[in-house]
Amino acid sequence: MAVWVETEQVDGIGQRLRNAVAYILLAVSIIPILVGYAWLLIATFSYRTEGLLPKDPQGNIGGWTLANWQFVTDPLIWRVTFNSLVIALGMVVGVGFASSLAGYALSRMNFAGRKGFLSMTLVLHAFPSVTLLISIFFVLQAISALPGVGKVFGYNTVGGVALVMVSLDLPLGIWLMKGFFDNISWDMERAALIDGASRFRVWWEIIMPQIRPGLAALAIFTFLTGWSAYLIPATFTIGTKVSNLPVYINYLMGETSLTNWNQVAAVGLFQMIPILVFFFFTQEKLLNIYSGGTKGGV
Amino acid sequence: MRVELRNLSKRWGNVVGVDNISLEVKDGEFVAFLGPSGCGKTTTLLMIAGIYKPTSGEILFDGRVVNHVPPKDRNIGMVFQSYALYPHMTVFDNIAYPLKLQKLPKEEIRERVQRVADMMGIGHLLDRKPGQLSGGQQQRVALGRALVKNPKLLLFDEPLSNLDARLRLTMRGEIKRRQMELGITSIYVTHDQVEAMTMADRIAVIKDGKLQAYDTPEELYERPRTLFIASFIGNPPMNLIRGVEVVRENGTYWTQCPAFRVPVPPERGEKVAGQGEIIMGIRPEDITLAAEEDGQGVVGEVYVVEPLGRDDLISVQLLGDVYVHFLADPHLKLRPGMKITMHFDTSKVQFFDPESERSLLWG
């Protein structure tokens, strides 16, 4: 940033050359991604592809078709989409709620084991979740055995998957939220306490509104994590009835029949649509967050 | 409300924030806690507010121990250095917040907020957000929020530090005026001795968590009991000259060091004569340019001239690397390097023991 500001003022050939080099490097490095998206877009609307060229059954260039999108008429796709949505939103709510409470406590309150809890959380965040799969399986089995709760959060339920995803995402959420709370002045909180608010009201009415941008960031990131989750849903849901979109895509690449890659591409694009819409509406907010959140309130 | 602190201490592990402070604030009194930053004055204030719990000692409001009373039940208003306004609420909602928490009827809230806002001169800003206000206006909102619930005790934590010099002067007068009119007991934390001197009925000087002195501004100024108080109270600060001896010759007391020899009034001289090398304190306003050489003048060379507008602050180098400051008329056009003779008016001179740093006159 600082370098940019400095060089921006030098207006010469050397400067332009350096800019050109930077742009060329950037352009070259994103070519693989761009090609990937281009292929995805072309493949979804064509019979088959050779490289980036759409081909019809006879091998001529062309062969545009909507056949790959026929899956939208299948109720199953809407079912797994709904499941994906439930997992993603469940994570947004669960992670947002739990980490804003835990983050507040860790940022503001002094209690026995606070330091230990903080370092523990960090360790858990770094812990690879694959190694936990088997133990989580037993935990979910145990929950399944519970009356009532087992039906919602047990093994082979969307709720169970969401629950596991929430707990795996909590360490990061708690640390993020703690960081946001740390940036709020103590004086504001003290003022509210003196004004007569309870600790809970201070949290809800005074502090939470200050960290809204942070909370939004966390919500966006957890939503994306939940929406594209594969490992946990694939492991803890058997059959496609309760699985989500990524697992469904994997199912399309099944062993029993020849994989229709163009259809896989179509479902992939289908999964991307909400994310694209989402980014379109939140990119300003996201940029805000990346540049350091709000400063000095207002 | 009468506030009393009894042997109040606050420790965090081995760190001592406040060390055994005892003092009493009378009903309606305006008391300043004065000390350098990190001396424990804000910690003391936060204990009075109920934000910090004392490690030991007691806080009494009107004779009742309030150590375990939560902040909201102490009936206090507090103004912070950062104003601590709620940035997501309008000015109205900021001021109304304490009343809303008391669940007062809407109509009464609106009336009281309007009254306080008008009093503070911010009645036309009620729909704004704090971010749209100037520093002085924010300060008024903060004061309004503290006053709106008719507190029995007002606490100020360096409320003027973030304002520019001119506004600070205005707000200083305004806070003093409001406090007088409303008669609310007030405790005002500051590191600025001018604020403390001008506003407070009594000043508690705090250093390293200990109460150094608790007295009226005049008393602290005229009769400082320690070297710290002498050097902290007064602007520009008192000149402190080390290695001074007071001797009696032919019925006259003389204070002497390599740089000068000047007579001292007997009532001050007799208390310190023959005590060996001590510290002499003389305020800048007690030093003047000598009109003529009478043998009792102090000779030195002008070292630095700092124009303050009405006066020039002159640093003078005396013999033996002793420096003194005094205020001179700018028309005299003193310039660095000039040799001058000064007159020391020793009727208010102070003496301190170099070891204990306590006053030898009032200790």
Short mmCIF file of C-alpha atoms in Angstrom, two decimals, chain A residues 113-292:
data_model
loop_
_atom_site.label_atom_id
_atom_site.label_comp_id
_atom_site.label_asym_id
_atom_site.label_seq_id
_atom_site.Cartn_x
_atom_site.Cartn_y
_atom_site.Cartn_z
CA GLY A 113 -9.03 -21.10 32.96
CA ARG A 114 -9.46 -18.21 30.53
CA LYS A 115 -5.90 -18.38 29.21
CA GLY A 116 -6.01 -22.16 28.94
CA PHE A 117 -9.30 -21.98 27.08
CA LEU A 118 -7.88 -19.46 24.61
CA SER A 119 -4.80 -21.51 23.75
CA MET A 120 -6.92 -24.67 23.65
CA THR A 121 -9.24 -23.02 21.13
CA LEU A 122 -6.30 -22.14 18.95
CA VAL A 123 -5.00 -25.71 19.05
CA LEU A 124 -8.45 -27.05 18.17
CA HIS A 125 -8.62 -24.69 15.22
CA ALA A 126 -5.38 -26.12 13.86
CA PHE A 127 -6.53 -29.70 14.48
CA PRO A 128 -7.30 -31.59 11.24
CA SER A 129 -10.96 -32.59 11.40
CA VAL A 130 -10.38 -35.80 9.40
CA THR A 131 -8.76 -37.34 12.44
CA LEU A 132 -11.93 -36.73 14.43
CA LEU A 133 -14.32 -38.45 12.02
CA ILE A 134 -14.47 -41.78 13.82
CA SER A 135 -14.97 -40.31 17.26
CA ILE A 136 -17.62 -37.94 15.95
CA PHE A 137 -19.37 -40.96 14.46
CA PHE A 138 -19.71 -42.45 17.94
CA VAL A 139 -20.87 -39.15 19.38
CA LEU A 140 -23.58 -38.86 16.73
CA GLN A 141 -24.63 -42.46 17.34
CA ALA A 142 -25.00 -41.62 21.01
CA ILE A 143 -27.08 -38.55 20.20
CA SER A 144 -29.28 -40.67 17.91
CA ALA A 145 -30.13 -42.84 20.87
CA LEU A 146 -31.55 -39.87 22.75
CA PRO A 147 -35.30 -39.45 22.55
CA GLY A 148 -36.46 -36.43 20.56
CA VAL A 149 -33.07 -34.77 20.12
CA GLY A 150 -31.78 -37.84 18.30
CA LYS A 151 -34.25 -37.34 15.47
CA VAL A 152 -32.94 -33.82 14.79
CA PHE A 153 -29.25 -33.91 15.66
CA GLY A 154 -28.42 -37.61 15.43
CA TYR A 155 -26.55 -39.66 12.89
CA ASN A 156 -27.74 -39.35 9.28
CA THR A 157 -29.65 -36.12 9.88
CA VAL A 158 -29.05 -32.64 8.48
CA GLY A 159 -29.16 -31.31 12.03
CA GLY A 160 -26.38 -33.65 13.09
CA VAL A 161 -24.21 -32.54 10.19
CA ALA A 162 -24.89 -28.89 11.01
CA LEU A 163 -24.07 -29.50 14.66
CA VAL A 164 -20.71 -31.08 13.83
CA MET A 165 -19.91 -28.34 11.33
CA VAL A 166 -20.76 -25.65 13.88
CA SER A 167 -18.53 -27.12 16.52
CA LEU A 168 -15.64 -27.53 14.09
CA ASP A 169 -16.00 -23.91 13.00
CA LEU A 170 -16.40 -22.45 16.48
CA PRO A 171 -12.69 -22.07 17.37
CA LEU A 172 -12.13 -19.76 14.42
CA GLY A 173 -15.37 -17.89 15.11
CA ILE A 174 -14.56 -17.38 18.77
CA TRP A 175 -11.12 -16.04 17.99
CA LEU A 176 -12.44 -13.70 15.33
CA MET A 177 -15.18 -12.37 17.58
CA LYS A 178 -12.82 -11.98 20.52
CA GLY A 179 -10.61 -9.85 18.28
CA PHE A 180 -13.55 -7.65 17.30
CA PHE A 181 -14.64 -7.22 20.93
CA ASP A 182 -11.07 -6.38 21.94
CA ASN A 183 -11.24 -3.35 19.66
CA ILE A 184 -14.25 -1.83 21.44
CA SER A 185 -13.35 0.71 24.10
CA TRP A 186 -13.91 -0.32 27.69
CA ASP A 187 -15.21 3.13 28.50
CA MET A 188 -18.34 2.64 26.43
CA GLU A 189 -19.12 -0.50 28.34
CA ARG A 190 -18.41 1.13 31.68
CA ALA A 191 -20.64 4.04 30.73
CA ALA A 192 -23.49 1.64 29.98
CA LEU A 193 -22.99 -0.21 33.26
CA ILE A 194 -23.12 3.09 35.14
CA ASP A 195 -26.17 4.12 33.12
CA GLY A 196 -27.85 1.13 34.66
CA ALA A 197 -27.63 -1.64 32.07
CA SER A 198 -27.11 -5.27 33.04
CA ARG A 199 -24.12 -7.11 31.64
CA PHE A 200 -26.34 -8.89 29.13
CA ARG A 201 -27.95 -5.64 27.95
CA VAL A 202 -24.52 -4.05 27.58
CA TRP A 203 -23.55 -6.94 25.35
CA TRP A 204 -26.72 -6.86 23.29
CA GLU A 205 -27.57 -3.16 23.11
CA ILE A 206 -24.18 -1.46 23.24
CA ILE A 207 -21.43 -3.82 22.13
CA MET A 208 -23.07 -6.03 19.51
CA PRO A 209 -24.15 -3.10 17.31
CA GLN A 210 -20.51 -1.94 17.24
CA ILE A 211 -19.22 -5.20 15.84
CA ARG A 212 -21.92 -5.65 13.21
CA PRO A 213 -19.36 -5.55 10.36
CA GLY A 214 -17.33 -8.25 12.09
CA LEU A 215 -20.40 -10.35 12.65
CA ALA A 216 -21.33 -9.94 8.98
CA ALA A 217 -17.88 -11.14 7.95
CA LEU A 218 -18.15 -14.16 10.17
CA ALA A 219 -21.63 -14.91 8.81
CA ILE A 220 -20.44 -14.72 5.22
CA PHE A 221 -17.49 -16.99 5.82
CA THR A 222 -19.43 -19.58 7.77
CA PHE A 223 -22.18 -19.57 5.16
CA LEU A 224 -19.65 -20.32 2.44
CA THR A 225 -18.06 -23.04 4.57
CA GLY A 226 -21.44 -24.64 5.22
CA TRP A 227 -22.65 -24.28 1.63
CA SER A 228 -19.66 -26.04 0.14
CA ALA A 229 -19.10 -28.54 2.95
CA TYR A 230 -18.28 -32.01 1.69
CA LEU A 231 -16.29 -34.11 4.15
CA ILE A 232 -18.67 -34.07 7.11
CA PRO A 233 -21.94 -34.41 5.14
CA ALA A 234 -20.43 -37.20 3.02
CA THR A 235 -19.31 -39.07 6.12
CA PHE A 236 -22.35 -38.72 8.31
CA THR A 237 -25.21 -38.99 5.87
CA ILE A 238 -25.88 -42.25 4.09
CA GLY A 239 -27.78 -42.12 0.84
CA THR A 240 -28.71 -38.93 -0.96
CA LYS A 241 -31.90 -38.24 0.89
CA VAL A 242 -30.30 -36.03 3.51
CA SER A 243 -27.00 -35.17 1.86
CA ASN A 244 -26.17 -31.76 0.45
CA LEU A 245 -25.15 -30.40 -2.96
CA PRO A 246 -21.42 -31.21 -2.94
CA VAL A 247 -22.20 -34.78 -1.90
CA TYR A 248 -24.82 -34.99 -4.65
CA ILE A 249 -22.22 -33.87 -7.20
CA ASN A 250 -19.94 -36.63 -6.01
CA TYR A 251 -22.83 -39.07 -6.34
CA LEU A 252 -23.24 -38.03 -9.99
CA MET A 253 -19.66 -39.16 -10.54
CA GLY A 254 -20.67 -42.56 -9.23
CA GLU A 255 -19.02 -45.83 -10.18
CA THR A 256 -22.08 -47.57 -11.54
CA SER A 257 -22.55 -45.59 -14.74
CA LEU A 258 -20.47 -43.51 -17.08
CA THR A 259 -20.04 -40.01 -15.61
CA ASN A 260 -21.77 -37.27 -17.55
CA TRP A 261 -19.19 -34.54 -16.90
CA ASN A 262 -21.28 -31.89 -18.56
CA GLN A 263 -24.07 -32.58 -16.12
CA VAL A 264 -21.60 -32.47 -13.21
CA ALA A 265 -20.49 -29.08 -14.51
CA ALA A 266 -24.11 -27.92 -14.65
CA VAL A 267 -24.78 -28.89 -11.04
CA GLY A 268 -21.50 -27.23 -10.08
CA LEU A 269 -22.60 -24.02 -11.73
CA PHE A 270 -25.99 -24.40 -10.07
CA GLN A 271 -24.24 -24.58 -6.71
CA MET A 272 -22.25 -21.47 -7.53
CA ILE A 273 -25.24 -19.29 -8.38
CA PRO A 274 -26.21 -18.37 -4.80
CA ILE A 275 -22.57 -17.66 -3.99
CA LEU A 276 -22.24 -15.35 -6.97
CA VAL A 277 -25.44 -13.55 -6.04
CA PHE A 278 -24.24 -13.36 -2.47
CA PHE A 279 -20.88 -11.85 -3.46
CA PHE A 280 -22.57 -9.41 -5.75
CA PHE A 281 -24.53 -7.95 -2.86
CA THR A 282 -21.91 -8.20 -0.13
CA GLN A 283 -18.67 -7.41 -1.88
CA GLU A 284 -18.63 -3.85 -0.57
CA LYS A 285 -19.05 -5.14 2.94
CA LEU A 286 -16.41 -7.79 2.41
CA LEU A 287 -13.95 -5.18 1.14
CA ASN A 288 -14.72 -3.15 4.25
CA ILE A 289 -13.82 -6.08 6.41
CA TYR A 290 -10.61 -6.83 4.55
CA SER A 291 -9.46 -3.25 4.95
CA GLY A 292 -9.73 -3.46 8.70
#
